XYZ file of C-alpha atoms in Angstrom:
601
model
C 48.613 5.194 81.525
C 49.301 7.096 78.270
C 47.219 6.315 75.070
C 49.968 4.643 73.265
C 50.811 2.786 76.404
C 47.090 1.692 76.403
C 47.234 0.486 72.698
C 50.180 -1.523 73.797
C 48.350 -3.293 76.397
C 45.495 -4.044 74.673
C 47.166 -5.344 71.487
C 48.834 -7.938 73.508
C 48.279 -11.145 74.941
C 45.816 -12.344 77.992
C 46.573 -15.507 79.636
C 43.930 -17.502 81.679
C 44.358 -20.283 84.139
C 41.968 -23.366 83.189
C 43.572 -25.855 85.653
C 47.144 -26.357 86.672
C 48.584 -27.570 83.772
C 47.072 -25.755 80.716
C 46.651 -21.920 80.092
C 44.722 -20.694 77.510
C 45.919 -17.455 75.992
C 43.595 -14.788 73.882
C 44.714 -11.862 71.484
C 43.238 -8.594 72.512
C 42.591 -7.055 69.884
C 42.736 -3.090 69.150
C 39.702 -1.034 69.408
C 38.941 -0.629 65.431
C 36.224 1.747 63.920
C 32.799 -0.131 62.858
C 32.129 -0.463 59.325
C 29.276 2.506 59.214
C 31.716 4.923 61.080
C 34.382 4.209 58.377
C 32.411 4.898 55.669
C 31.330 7.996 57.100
C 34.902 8.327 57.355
C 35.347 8.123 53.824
C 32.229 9.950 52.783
C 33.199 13.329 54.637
C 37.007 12.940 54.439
C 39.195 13.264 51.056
C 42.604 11.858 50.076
C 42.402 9.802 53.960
C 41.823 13.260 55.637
C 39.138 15.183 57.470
C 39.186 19.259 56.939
C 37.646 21.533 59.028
C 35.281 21.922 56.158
C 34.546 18.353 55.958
C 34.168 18.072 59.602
C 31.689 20.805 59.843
C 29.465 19.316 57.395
C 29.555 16.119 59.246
C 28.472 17.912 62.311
C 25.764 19.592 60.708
C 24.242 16.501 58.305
C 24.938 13.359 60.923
C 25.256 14.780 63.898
C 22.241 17.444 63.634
C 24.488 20.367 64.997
C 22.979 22.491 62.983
C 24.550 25.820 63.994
C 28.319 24.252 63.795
C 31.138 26.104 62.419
C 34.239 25.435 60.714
C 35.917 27.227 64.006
C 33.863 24.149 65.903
C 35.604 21.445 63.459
C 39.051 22.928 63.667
C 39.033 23.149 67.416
C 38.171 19.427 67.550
C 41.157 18.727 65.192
C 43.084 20.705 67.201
C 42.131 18.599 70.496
C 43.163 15.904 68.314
C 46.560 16.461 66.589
C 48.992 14.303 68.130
C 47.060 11.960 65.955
C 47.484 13.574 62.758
C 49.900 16.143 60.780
C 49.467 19.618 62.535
C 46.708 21.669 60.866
C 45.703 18.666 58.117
C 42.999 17.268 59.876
C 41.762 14.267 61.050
C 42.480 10.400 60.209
C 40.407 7.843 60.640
C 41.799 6.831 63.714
C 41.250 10.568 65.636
C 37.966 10.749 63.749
C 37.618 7.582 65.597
C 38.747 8.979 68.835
C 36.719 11.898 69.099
C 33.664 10.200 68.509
C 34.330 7.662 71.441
C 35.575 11.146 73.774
C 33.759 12.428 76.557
C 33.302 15.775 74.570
C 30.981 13.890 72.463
C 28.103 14.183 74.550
C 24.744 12.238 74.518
C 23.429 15.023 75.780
C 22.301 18.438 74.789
C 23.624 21.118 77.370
C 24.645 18.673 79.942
C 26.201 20.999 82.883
C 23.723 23.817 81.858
C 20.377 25.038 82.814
C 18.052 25.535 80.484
C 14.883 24.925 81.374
C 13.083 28.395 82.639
C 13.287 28.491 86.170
C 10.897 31.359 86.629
C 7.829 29.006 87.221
C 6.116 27.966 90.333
C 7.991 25.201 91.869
C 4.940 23.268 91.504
C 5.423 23.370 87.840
C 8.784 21.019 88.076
C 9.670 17.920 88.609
C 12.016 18.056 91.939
C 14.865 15.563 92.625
C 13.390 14.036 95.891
C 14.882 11.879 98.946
C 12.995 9.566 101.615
C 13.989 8.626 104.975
C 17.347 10.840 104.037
C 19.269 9.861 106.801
C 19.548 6.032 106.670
C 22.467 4.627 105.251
C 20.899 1.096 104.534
C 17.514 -0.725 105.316
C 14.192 1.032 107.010
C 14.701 -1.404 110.379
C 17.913 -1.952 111.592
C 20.377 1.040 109.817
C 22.468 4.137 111.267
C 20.961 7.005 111.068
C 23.748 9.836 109.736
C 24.433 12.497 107.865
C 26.725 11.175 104.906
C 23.597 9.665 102.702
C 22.235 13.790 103.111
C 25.407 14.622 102.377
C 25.834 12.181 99.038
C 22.138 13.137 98.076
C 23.231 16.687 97.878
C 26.255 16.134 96.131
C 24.472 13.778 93.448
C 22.304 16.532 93.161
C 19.216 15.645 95.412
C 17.273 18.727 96.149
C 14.411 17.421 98.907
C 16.013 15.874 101.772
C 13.270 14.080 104.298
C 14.210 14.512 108.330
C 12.113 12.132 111.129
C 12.383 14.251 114.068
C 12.063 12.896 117.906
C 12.368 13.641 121.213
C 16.024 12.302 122.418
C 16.451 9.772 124.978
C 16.512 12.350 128.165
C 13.417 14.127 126.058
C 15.707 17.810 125.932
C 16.792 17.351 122.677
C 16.079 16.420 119.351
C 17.191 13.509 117.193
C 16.840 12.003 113.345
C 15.362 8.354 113.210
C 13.266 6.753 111.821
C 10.770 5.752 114.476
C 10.028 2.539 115.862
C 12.440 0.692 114.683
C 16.096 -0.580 115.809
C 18.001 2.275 113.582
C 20.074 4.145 115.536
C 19.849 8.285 115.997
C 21.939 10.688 114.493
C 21.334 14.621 116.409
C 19.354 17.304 114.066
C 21.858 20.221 114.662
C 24.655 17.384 112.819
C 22.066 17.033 110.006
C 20.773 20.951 109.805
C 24.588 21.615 109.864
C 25.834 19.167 107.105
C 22.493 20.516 105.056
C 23.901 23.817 105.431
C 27.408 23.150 104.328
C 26.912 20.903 101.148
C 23.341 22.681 99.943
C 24.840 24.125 97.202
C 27.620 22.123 96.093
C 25.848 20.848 92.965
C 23.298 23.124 92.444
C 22.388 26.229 93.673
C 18.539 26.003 93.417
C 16.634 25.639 96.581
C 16.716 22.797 99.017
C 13.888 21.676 100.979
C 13.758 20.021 103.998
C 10.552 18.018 104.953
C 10.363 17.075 108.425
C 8.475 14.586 110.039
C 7.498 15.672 112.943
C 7.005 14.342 116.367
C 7.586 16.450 119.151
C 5.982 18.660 121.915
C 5.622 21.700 121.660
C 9.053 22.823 123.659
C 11.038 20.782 121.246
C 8.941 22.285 118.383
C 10.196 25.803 119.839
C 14.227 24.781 120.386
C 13.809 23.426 116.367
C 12.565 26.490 115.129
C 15.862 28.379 117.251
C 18.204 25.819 115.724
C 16.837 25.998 112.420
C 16.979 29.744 112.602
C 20.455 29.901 113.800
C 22.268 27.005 111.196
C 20.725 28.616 108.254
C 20.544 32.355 108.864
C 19.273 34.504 106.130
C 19.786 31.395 103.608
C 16.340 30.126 105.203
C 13.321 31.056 103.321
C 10.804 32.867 105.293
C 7.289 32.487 103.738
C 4.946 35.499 103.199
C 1.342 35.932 102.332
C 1.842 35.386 98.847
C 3.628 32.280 98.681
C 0.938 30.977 100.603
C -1.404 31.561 97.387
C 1.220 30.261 94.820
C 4.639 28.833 95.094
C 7.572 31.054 94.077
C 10.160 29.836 91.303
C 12.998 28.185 91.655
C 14.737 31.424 90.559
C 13.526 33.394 93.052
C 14.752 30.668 95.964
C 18.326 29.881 94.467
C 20.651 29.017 97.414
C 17.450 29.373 100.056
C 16.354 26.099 102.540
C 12.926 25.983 102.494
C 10.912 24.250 105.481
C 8.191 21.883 104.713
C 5.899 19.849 106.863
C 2.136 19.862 108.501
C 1.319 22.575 111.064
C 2.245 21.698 114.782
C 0.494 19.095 117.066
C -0.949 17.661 113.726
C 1.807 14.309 114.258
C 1.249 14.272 118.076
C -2.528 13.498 117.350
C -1.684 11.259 114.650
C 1.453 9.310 116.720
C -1.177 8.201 119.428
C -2.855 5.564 116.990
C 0.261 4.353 114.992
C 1.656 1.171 116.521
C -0.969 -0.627 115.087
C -0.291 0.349 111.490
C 3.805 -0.093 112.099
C 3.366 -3.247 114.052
C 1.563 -4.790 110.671
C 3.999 -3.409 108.200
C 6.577 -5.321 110.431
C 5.137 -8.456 110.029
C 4.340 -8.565 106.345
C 8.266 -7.718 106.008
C 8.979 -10.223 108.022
C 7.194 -12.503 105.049
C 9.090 -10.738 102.145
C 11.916 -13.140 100.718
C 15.479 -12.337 100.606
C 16.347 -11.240 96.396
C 17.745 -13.300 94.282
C 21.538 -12.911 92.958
C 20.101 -11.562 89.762
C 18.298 -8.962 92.003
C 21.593 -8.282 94.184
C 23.481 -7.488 91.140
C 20.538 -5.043 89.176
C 18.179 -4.323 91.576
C 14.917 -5.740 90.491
C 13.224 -5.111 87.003
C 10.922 -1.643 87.244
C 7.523 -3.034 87.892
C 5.484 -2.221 84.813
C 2.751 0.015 84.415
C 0.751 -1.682 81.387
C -2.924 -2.169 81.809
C -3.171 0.595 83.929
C -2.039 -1.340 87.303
C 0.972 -2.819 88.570
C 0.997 -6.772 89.612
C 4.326 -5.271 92.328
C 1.345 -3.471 94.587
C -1.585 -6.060 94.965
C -0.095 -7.290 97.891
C -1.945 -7.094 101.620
C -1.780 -3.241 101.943
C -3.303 -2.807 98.587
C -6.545 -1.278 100.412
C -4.971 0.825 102.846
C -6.901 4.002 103.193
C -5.848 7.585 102.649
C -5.512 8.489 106.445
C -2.540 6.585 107.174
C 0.380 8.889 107.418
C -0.981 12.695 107.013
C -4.125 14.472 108.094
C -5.149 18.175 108.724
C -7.995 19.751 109.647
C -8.225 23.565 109.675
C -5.014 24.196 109.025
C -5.031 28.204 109.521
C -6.546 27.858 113.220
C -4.144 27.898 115.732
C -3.491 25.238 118.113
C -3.466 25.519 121.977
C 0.556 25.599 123.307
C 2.029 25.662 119.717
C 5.188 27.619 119.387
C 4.304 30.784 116.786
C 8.074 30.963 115.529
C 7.852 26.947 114.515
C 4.820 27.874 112.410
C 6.645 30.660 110.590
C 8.798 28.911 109.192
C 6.716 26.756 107.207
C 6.714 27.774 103.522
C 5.690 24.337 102.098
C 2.436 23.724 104.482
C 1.694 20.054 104.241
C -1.261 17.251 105.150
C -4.485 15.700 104.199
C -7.715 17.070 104.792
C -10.486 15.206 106.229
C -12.886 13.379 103.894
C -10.922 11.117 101.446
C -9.661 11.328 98.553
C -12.071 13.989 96.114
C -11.342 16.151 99.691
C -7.625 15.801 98.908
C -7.954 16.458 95.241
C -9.727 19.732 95.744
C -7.877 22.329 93.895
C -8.190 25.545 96.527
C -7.317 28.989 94.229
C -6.612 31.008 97.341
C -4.032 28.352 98.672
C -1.744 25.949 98.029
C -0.284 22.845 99.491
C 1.659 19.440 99.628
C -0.209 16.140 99.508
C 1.870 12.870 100.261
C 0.290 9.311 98.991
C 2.198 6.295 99.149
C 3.007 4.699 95.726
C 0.145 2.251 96.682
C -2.023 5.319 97.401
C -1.396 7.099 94.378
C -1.805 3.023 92.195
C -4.864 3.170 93.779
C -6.343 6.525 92.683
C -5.279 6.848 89.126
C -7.683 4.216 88.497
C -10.237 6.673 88.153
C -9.258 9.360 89.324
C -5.879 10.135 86.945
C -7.118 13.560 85.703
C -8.248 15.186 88.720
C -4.781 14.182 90.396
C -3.016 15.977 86.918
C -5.443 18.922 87.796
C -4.540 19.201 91.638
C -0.099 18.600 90.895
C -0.599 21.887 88.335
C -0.790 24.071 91.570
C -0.072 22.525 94.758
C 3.034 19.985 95.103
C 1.965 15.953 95.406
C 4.723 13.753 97.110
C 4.994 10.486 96.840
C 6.889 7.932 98.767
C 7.630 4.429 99.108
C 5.523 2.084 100.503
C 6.087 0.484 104.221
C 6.808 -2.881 103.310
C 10.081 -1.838 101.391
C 12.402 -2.378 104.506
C 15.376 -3.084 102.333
C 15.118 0.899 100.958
C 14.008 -0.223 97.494
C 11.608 1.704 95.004
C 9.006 1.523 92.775
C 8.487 2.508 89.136
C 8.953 6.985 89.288
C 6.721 6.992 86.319
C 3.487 6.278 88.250
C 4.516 9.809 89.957
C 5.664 11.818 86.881
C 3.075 10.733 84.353
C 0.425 12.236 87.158
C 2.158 15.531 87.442
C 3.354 14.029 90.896
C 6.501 16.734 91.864
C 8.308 15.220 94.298
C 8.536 11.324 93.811
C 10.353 10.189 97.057
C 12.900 7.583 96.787
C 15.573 5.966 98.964
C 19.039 7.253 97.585
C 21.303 5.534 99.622
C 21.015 1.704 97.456
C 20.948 0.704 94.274
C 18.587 -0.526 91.429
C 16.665 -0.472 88.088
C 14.529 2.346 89.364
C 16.603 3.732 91.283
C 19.142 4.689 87.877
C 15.500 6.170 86.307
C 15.386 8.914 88.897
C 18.907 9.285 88.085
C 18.427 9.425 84.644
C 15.065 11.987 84.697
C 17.641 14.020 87.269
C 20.537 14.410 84.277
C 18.072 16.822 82.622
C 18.439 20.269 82.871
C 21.990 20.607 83.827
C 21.873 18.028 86.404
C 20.100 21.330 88.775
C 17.714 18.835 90.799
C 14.838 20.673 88.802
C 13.212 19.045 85.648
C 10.112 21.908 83.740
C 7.250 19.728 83.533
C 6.193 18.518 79.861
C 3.545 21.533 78.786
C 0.622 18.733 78.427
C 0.637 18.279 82.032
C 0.322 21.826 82.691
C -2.436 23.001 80.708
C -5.781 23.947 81.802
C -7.539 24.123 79.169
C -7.197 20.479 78.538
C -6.067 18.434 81.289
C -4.176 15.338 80.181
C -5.445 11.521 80.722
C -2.557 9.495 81.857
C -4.542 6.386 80.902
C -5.416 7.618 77.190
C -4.441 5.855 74.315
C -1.995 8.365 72.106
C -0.752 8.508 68.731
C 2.969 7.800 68.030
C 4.325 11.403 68.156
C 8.189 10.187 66.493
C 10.200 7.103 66.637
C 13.694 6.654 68.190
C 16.206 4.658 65.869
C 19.110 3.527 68.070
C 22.141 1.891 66.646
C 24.819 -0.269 68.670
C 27.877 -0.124 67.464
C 30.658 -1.148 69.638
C 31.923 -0.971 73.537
C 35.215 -0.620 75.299
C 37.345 0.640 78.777
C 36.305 -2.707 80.601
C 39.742 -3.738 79.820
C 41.157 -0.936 82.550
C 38.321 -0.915 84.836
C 37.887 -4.067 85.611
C 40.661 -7.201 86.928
C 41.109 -9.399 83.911
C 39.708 -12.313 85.799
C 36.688 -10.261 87.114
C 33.744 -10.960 84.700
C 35.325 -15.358 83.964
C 38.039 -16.940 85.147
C 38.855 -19.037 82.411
C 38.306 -16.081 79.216
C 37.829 -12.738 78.177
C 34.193 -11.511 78.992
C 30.799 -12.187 76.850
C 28.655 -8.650 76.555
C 25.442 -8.091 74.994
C 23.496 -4.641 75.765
C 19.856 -4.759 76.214
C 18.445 -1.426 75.198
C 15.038 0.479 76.132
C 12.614 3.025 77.038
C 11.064 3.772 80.182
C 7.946 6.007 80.313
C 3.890 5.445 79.826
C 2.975 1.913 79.653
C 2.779 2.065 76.083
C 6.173 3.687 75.200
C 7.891 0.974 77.847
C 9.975 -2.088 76.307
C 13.579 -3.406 76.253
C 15.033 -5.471 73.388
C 19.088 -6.772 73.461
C 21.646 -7.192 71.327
C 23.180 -11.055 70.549
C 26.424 -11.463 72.963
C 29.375 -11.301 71.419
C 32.108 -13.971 72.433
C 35.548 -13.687 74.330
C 35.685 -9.863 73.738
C 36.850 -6.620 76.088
C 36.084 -4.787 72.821
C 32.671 -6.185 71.753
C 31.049 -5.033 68.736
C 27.270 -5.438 68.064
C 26.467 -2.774 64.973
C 22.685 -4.006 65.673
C 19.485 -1.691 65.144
C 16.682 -0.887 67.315
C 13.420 1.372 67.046
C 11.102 2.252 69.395
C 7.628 4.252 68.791
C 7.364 6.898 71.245
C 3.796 8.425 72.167
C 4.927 10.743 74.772
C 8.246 11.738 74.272
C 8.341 14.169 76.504
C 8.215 11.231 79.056
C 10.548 8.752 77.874
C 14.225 7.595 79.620
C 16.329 5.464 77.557
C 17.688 2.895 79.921
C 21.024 1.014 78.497
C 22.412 -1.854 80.288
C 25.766 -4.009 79.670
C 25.431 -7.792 81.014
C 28.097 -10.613 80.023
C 26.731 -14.041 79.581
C 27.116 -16.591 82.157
C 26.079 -20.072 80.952
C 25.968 -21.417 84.365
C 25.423 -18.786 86.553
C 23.560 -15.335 86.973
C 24.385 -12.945 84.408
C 27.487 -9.924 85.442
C 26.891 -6.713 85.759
C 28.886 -4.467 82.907
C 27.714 -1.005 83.572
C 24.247 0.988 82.729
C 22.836 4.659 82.410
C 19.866 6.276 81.722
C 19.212 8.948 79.458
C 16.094 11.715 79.052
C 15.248 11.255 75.111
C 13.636 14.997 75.201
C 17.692 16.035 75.452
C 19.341 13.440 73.616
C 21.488 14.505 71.270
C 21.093 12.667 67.411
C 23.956 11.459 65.977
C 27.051 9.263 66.807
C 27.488 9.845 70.702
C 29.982 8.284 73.439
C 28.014 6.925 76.236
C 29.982 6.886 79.444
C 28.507 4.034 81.290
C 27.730 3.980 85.823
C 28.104 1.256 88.242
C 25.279 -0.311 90.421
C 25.907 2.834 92.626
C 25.372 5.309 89.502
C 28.984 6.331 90.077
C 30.606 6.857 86.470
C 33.354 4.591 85.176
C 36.462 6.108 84.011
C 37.128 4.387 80.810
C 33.299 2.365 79.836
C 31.483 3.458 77.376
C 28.998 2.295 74.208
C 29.828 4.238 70.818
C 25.715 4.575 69.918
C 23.824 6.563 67.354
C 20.515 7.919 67.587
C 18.179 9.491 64.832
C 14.560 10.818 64.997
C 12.468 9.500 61.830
């Protein structure tokens, strides 16, 4: 539908059915510029009309752009002159129009790299998948390979493989274990890995495997793995034993990660117990509420230094319940050499607890995995000492047993520790699920976030749990919304009237950063406007998602879902920015979007 056509159809009429005698009917009105955006209007404009030299200062004194050019202005105009006389410059309403376009970015850089990449990958935060291969809940699913396939497309860069014995014990499959999901074949997955790696990002993918297989099996994986991925696999030498390489050095490489062989067949032998009481405190969980089914629930909070969402029965489960080595250099009787190989990423828990996992070796490094109750558990006291370990080996964490309907937990708990590879299940949706999303639009959208500097320093290692001065303050203004109008049926959000928004706006990130306020709802509007204020003290910045959600007010039922997104402040562009708003999913909308500014004071 052409613009004009579009102005048409929202300037006209909307008729709703209230019973079957009377209709009410509603002028939709057209989108109009906010008071504070036509004054700016008028303040950078003369005679009604923007010049490139009036444009450019805009750009440099609102919108911080400090390095734009009159060539920047007039190629704006230029994008915009079917709405103004050729080579004048803008009106109000293209002024208008450009600041509600999709070139008009909340973010700085967004489809570029710019982080350096020449690090250890333990100093980055790495987009991270659990259970990869399910394409709904932990029990009962199919196991495939189109959620690895969607993770790599979104951008996911750690894809996590449970690998058994098939039926007939000669081949290998992808399940998760003990339970009723049924098995997809590894060569599918390995295959599918190989062909949509590097679709979104060419930095390196790694594969974890859980492994539990004999040593045969071990052997044919190590052939097929060798075979699928050819010279794109990532052999590991001596030095990368001592420190990771970079991201740089790995683009478009699969790397292999999990424990040395037999160290699952050991640990398989005593398991049932531990699944057979996970299954029966989900069988005690309660099914979510609509309010949950539409947003997922709210992120469990992080104040006071623990989280009410984990003091449930497995609060005191000990460290030993999913990984454990014990010297991991000394071969094992009947283990297949070319399996071991290909380990780059070696993985497991020594024996002795958790100051024995902590231990910071400088001739070796390694990935730890804690379950988000694990890691709740040991930032009590030990916070620093985990911030010390993530600055050289890799700490993943993943969700914890009881979440059979693939939900998550709050990322932060990971991130603020240093934690790298903060596991989630991609294939649902959810309030924390659109935070990893929203940490993951950094840097290009690559699947690889640089660490904040604080929580790689030596010198001074960082307290997650200290109190911190408020390093700047984030002023956001709401001005308006629009595009529900052609995304949605006119009936979808009430039967009876146009819809009711309000936005609630927030931050994410240490306990003390992390708050949500909303605006009033506005009434009987597919073009709402709020112009309301918000600010929010920020102690670690470098931390801190802005999470922006669009309800409409039901009186008598749950609220609707409007849209939402999630934003990394250390990249957000000031100024007046378009916000493109995502469904549930995190799939963008075509037309949504909030018309926001944001200034640093």
């Amino acid at each position: 539908m052409s613009k004009q056509n579009r102005s048409n159809t929202v300037a006209s009429k909307q008729t709703y059915s209230v019973c079957f005698c009377w209709r009410r009917r509603f002028k939709l009105a057209l989108a109009e510029a906010p008071p504070e955006i036509k004054a700016l209007f008028e303040q950078y404009s003369e005679n009604e009309v923007m010049t490139p030299s009036h444009l450019r200062r805009f750009l440099v004194e609102v919108q911080r752009q400090e390095k734009a050019t009159e060539e920047d202005a007039q190629a704006i105009i230029d994008r915009f002159r079917h709405f103004h006389r050729r080579g004048a410059g803008l009106n109000l309403e293209a002024f208008f129009k450009h600041l509600f376009s999709d070139d008009n970015s909340p973010l700085l850089h967004s489809h570029e790299v710019q982080h350096d990449m020449n690090l250890p990958l333990s100093h980055y935060f790495i987009y991270t998948g659990h259970n990869s291969y399910l394409t709904g809940n932990q029990l009962s699913s199919d196991c495939s390979d189109v959620p690895i396939i969607n993770a790599l497309k979104r951008g996911v860069r750690v894809i996590e493989l449970d690998i058994w014995p098939n039926a007939s014990k000669d081949n290998i499959d992808v399940l998760h274990g003990r339970t009723l999901t049924t098995p997809v074949e590894l060569v599918r997955c390995l295959s599918s890995i190989k062909e949509h790696a590097f679709v979104a990002s060419e930095y390196p993918v790694v594969i974890t495997l859980e492994d539990h297989l004999t040593p045969d099996l071990q052997a044919r994986v190590a052939e097929m793995v060798t075979q699928i991925f050819g010279d794109v696999l990532f052999t590991p030498n001596p030095e990368s034993v001592k420190e990771f390489p970079s991201p740089e050095s790995l683009k478009k490489r699969i790397i292999i990660s999990t424990k040395p062989p037999k160290e699952y067949l050991e640990k398989d032998k005593g398991d049932d117990s531990q699944h057979e009481k996970e299954k029966g405190d989900n069988s005690q969980h309660k099914k979510a509420s609509g309010e949950d089914e539409a947003w997922g629930k709210e992120v469990p909070s992080l104040k006071g230094g623990t989280m009410a969402d984990y003091k449930d029965n497995n609060a005191d489960e000990d460290l030993n319940d999913e990984e454990e080595f014990d010297e991991l250099d000394k071969p094992h009787q009947n283990e297949p050499p070319e399996y071991r190989r290909l380990i780059a990423i070696h993985a497991g828990k020594p024996k002795g607890g958790l100051e024995e996992c902590l231990k910071v070796d400088p001739d070796k490094v390694r990935r730890l995995s804690l379950s988000e109750q694990q890691l709740e558990k040991a930032a009590i006291n030990h916070g620093k000492q985990i911030v010390r370990f993530t600055q050289r080996n890799i700490l993943r964490v993943y969700p914890k047993g009881t979440r059979i309907d693939s939900s998550n937990y709050n990322p932060l708990i990971g991130w603020m520790h240093g934690a790298q590879m903060v596991a989630f299940n991609m294939q649902g949706y959810g309030r924390s699920l659109w935070l990893m999303h929203g940490m993951f639009r950094a840097n290009g959208g690559c699947g690889y976030v640089k660490k904040p500097e604080f929580l790689l320093r030596t010198d001074e290692i960082f307290d997650p749990k200290a109190k911190l001065p408020v390093k700047k303050t984030l002023k956001v203004t709401v001005y308006m919304g629009e595009g529900w109008y052609y995304d949605f049926k006119h009936t979808h959000f009430d039967q009876y009237s146009p819809p009711d928004f309000y936005t609630r706006v927030g931050i994410a990130g240490v306990p003390n950063d992390t708050i949500m306020k909303r605006t009033r709802a506005i009434e009987d509007n597919w073009l709402p406007t709020w112009n309301e204020v918000f600010e929010f003290p920020l102690t670690v910045p470098e931390l801190a998602l802005l999470r922006i959600e669009v309800h409409e007010y039901d009186m008598s039922e749950k609220d609707d879902f409007g849209g939402q997104t999630c934003l990394p402040i250390w990249e957000l562009r000031s100024g007046i920015r378009a916000i493109p708003l995502h469904s549930q999913k995190g799939d963008k909308y075509n037309s949504v979007k909030l018309l926001m500014r944001f200034e640093f004071i």
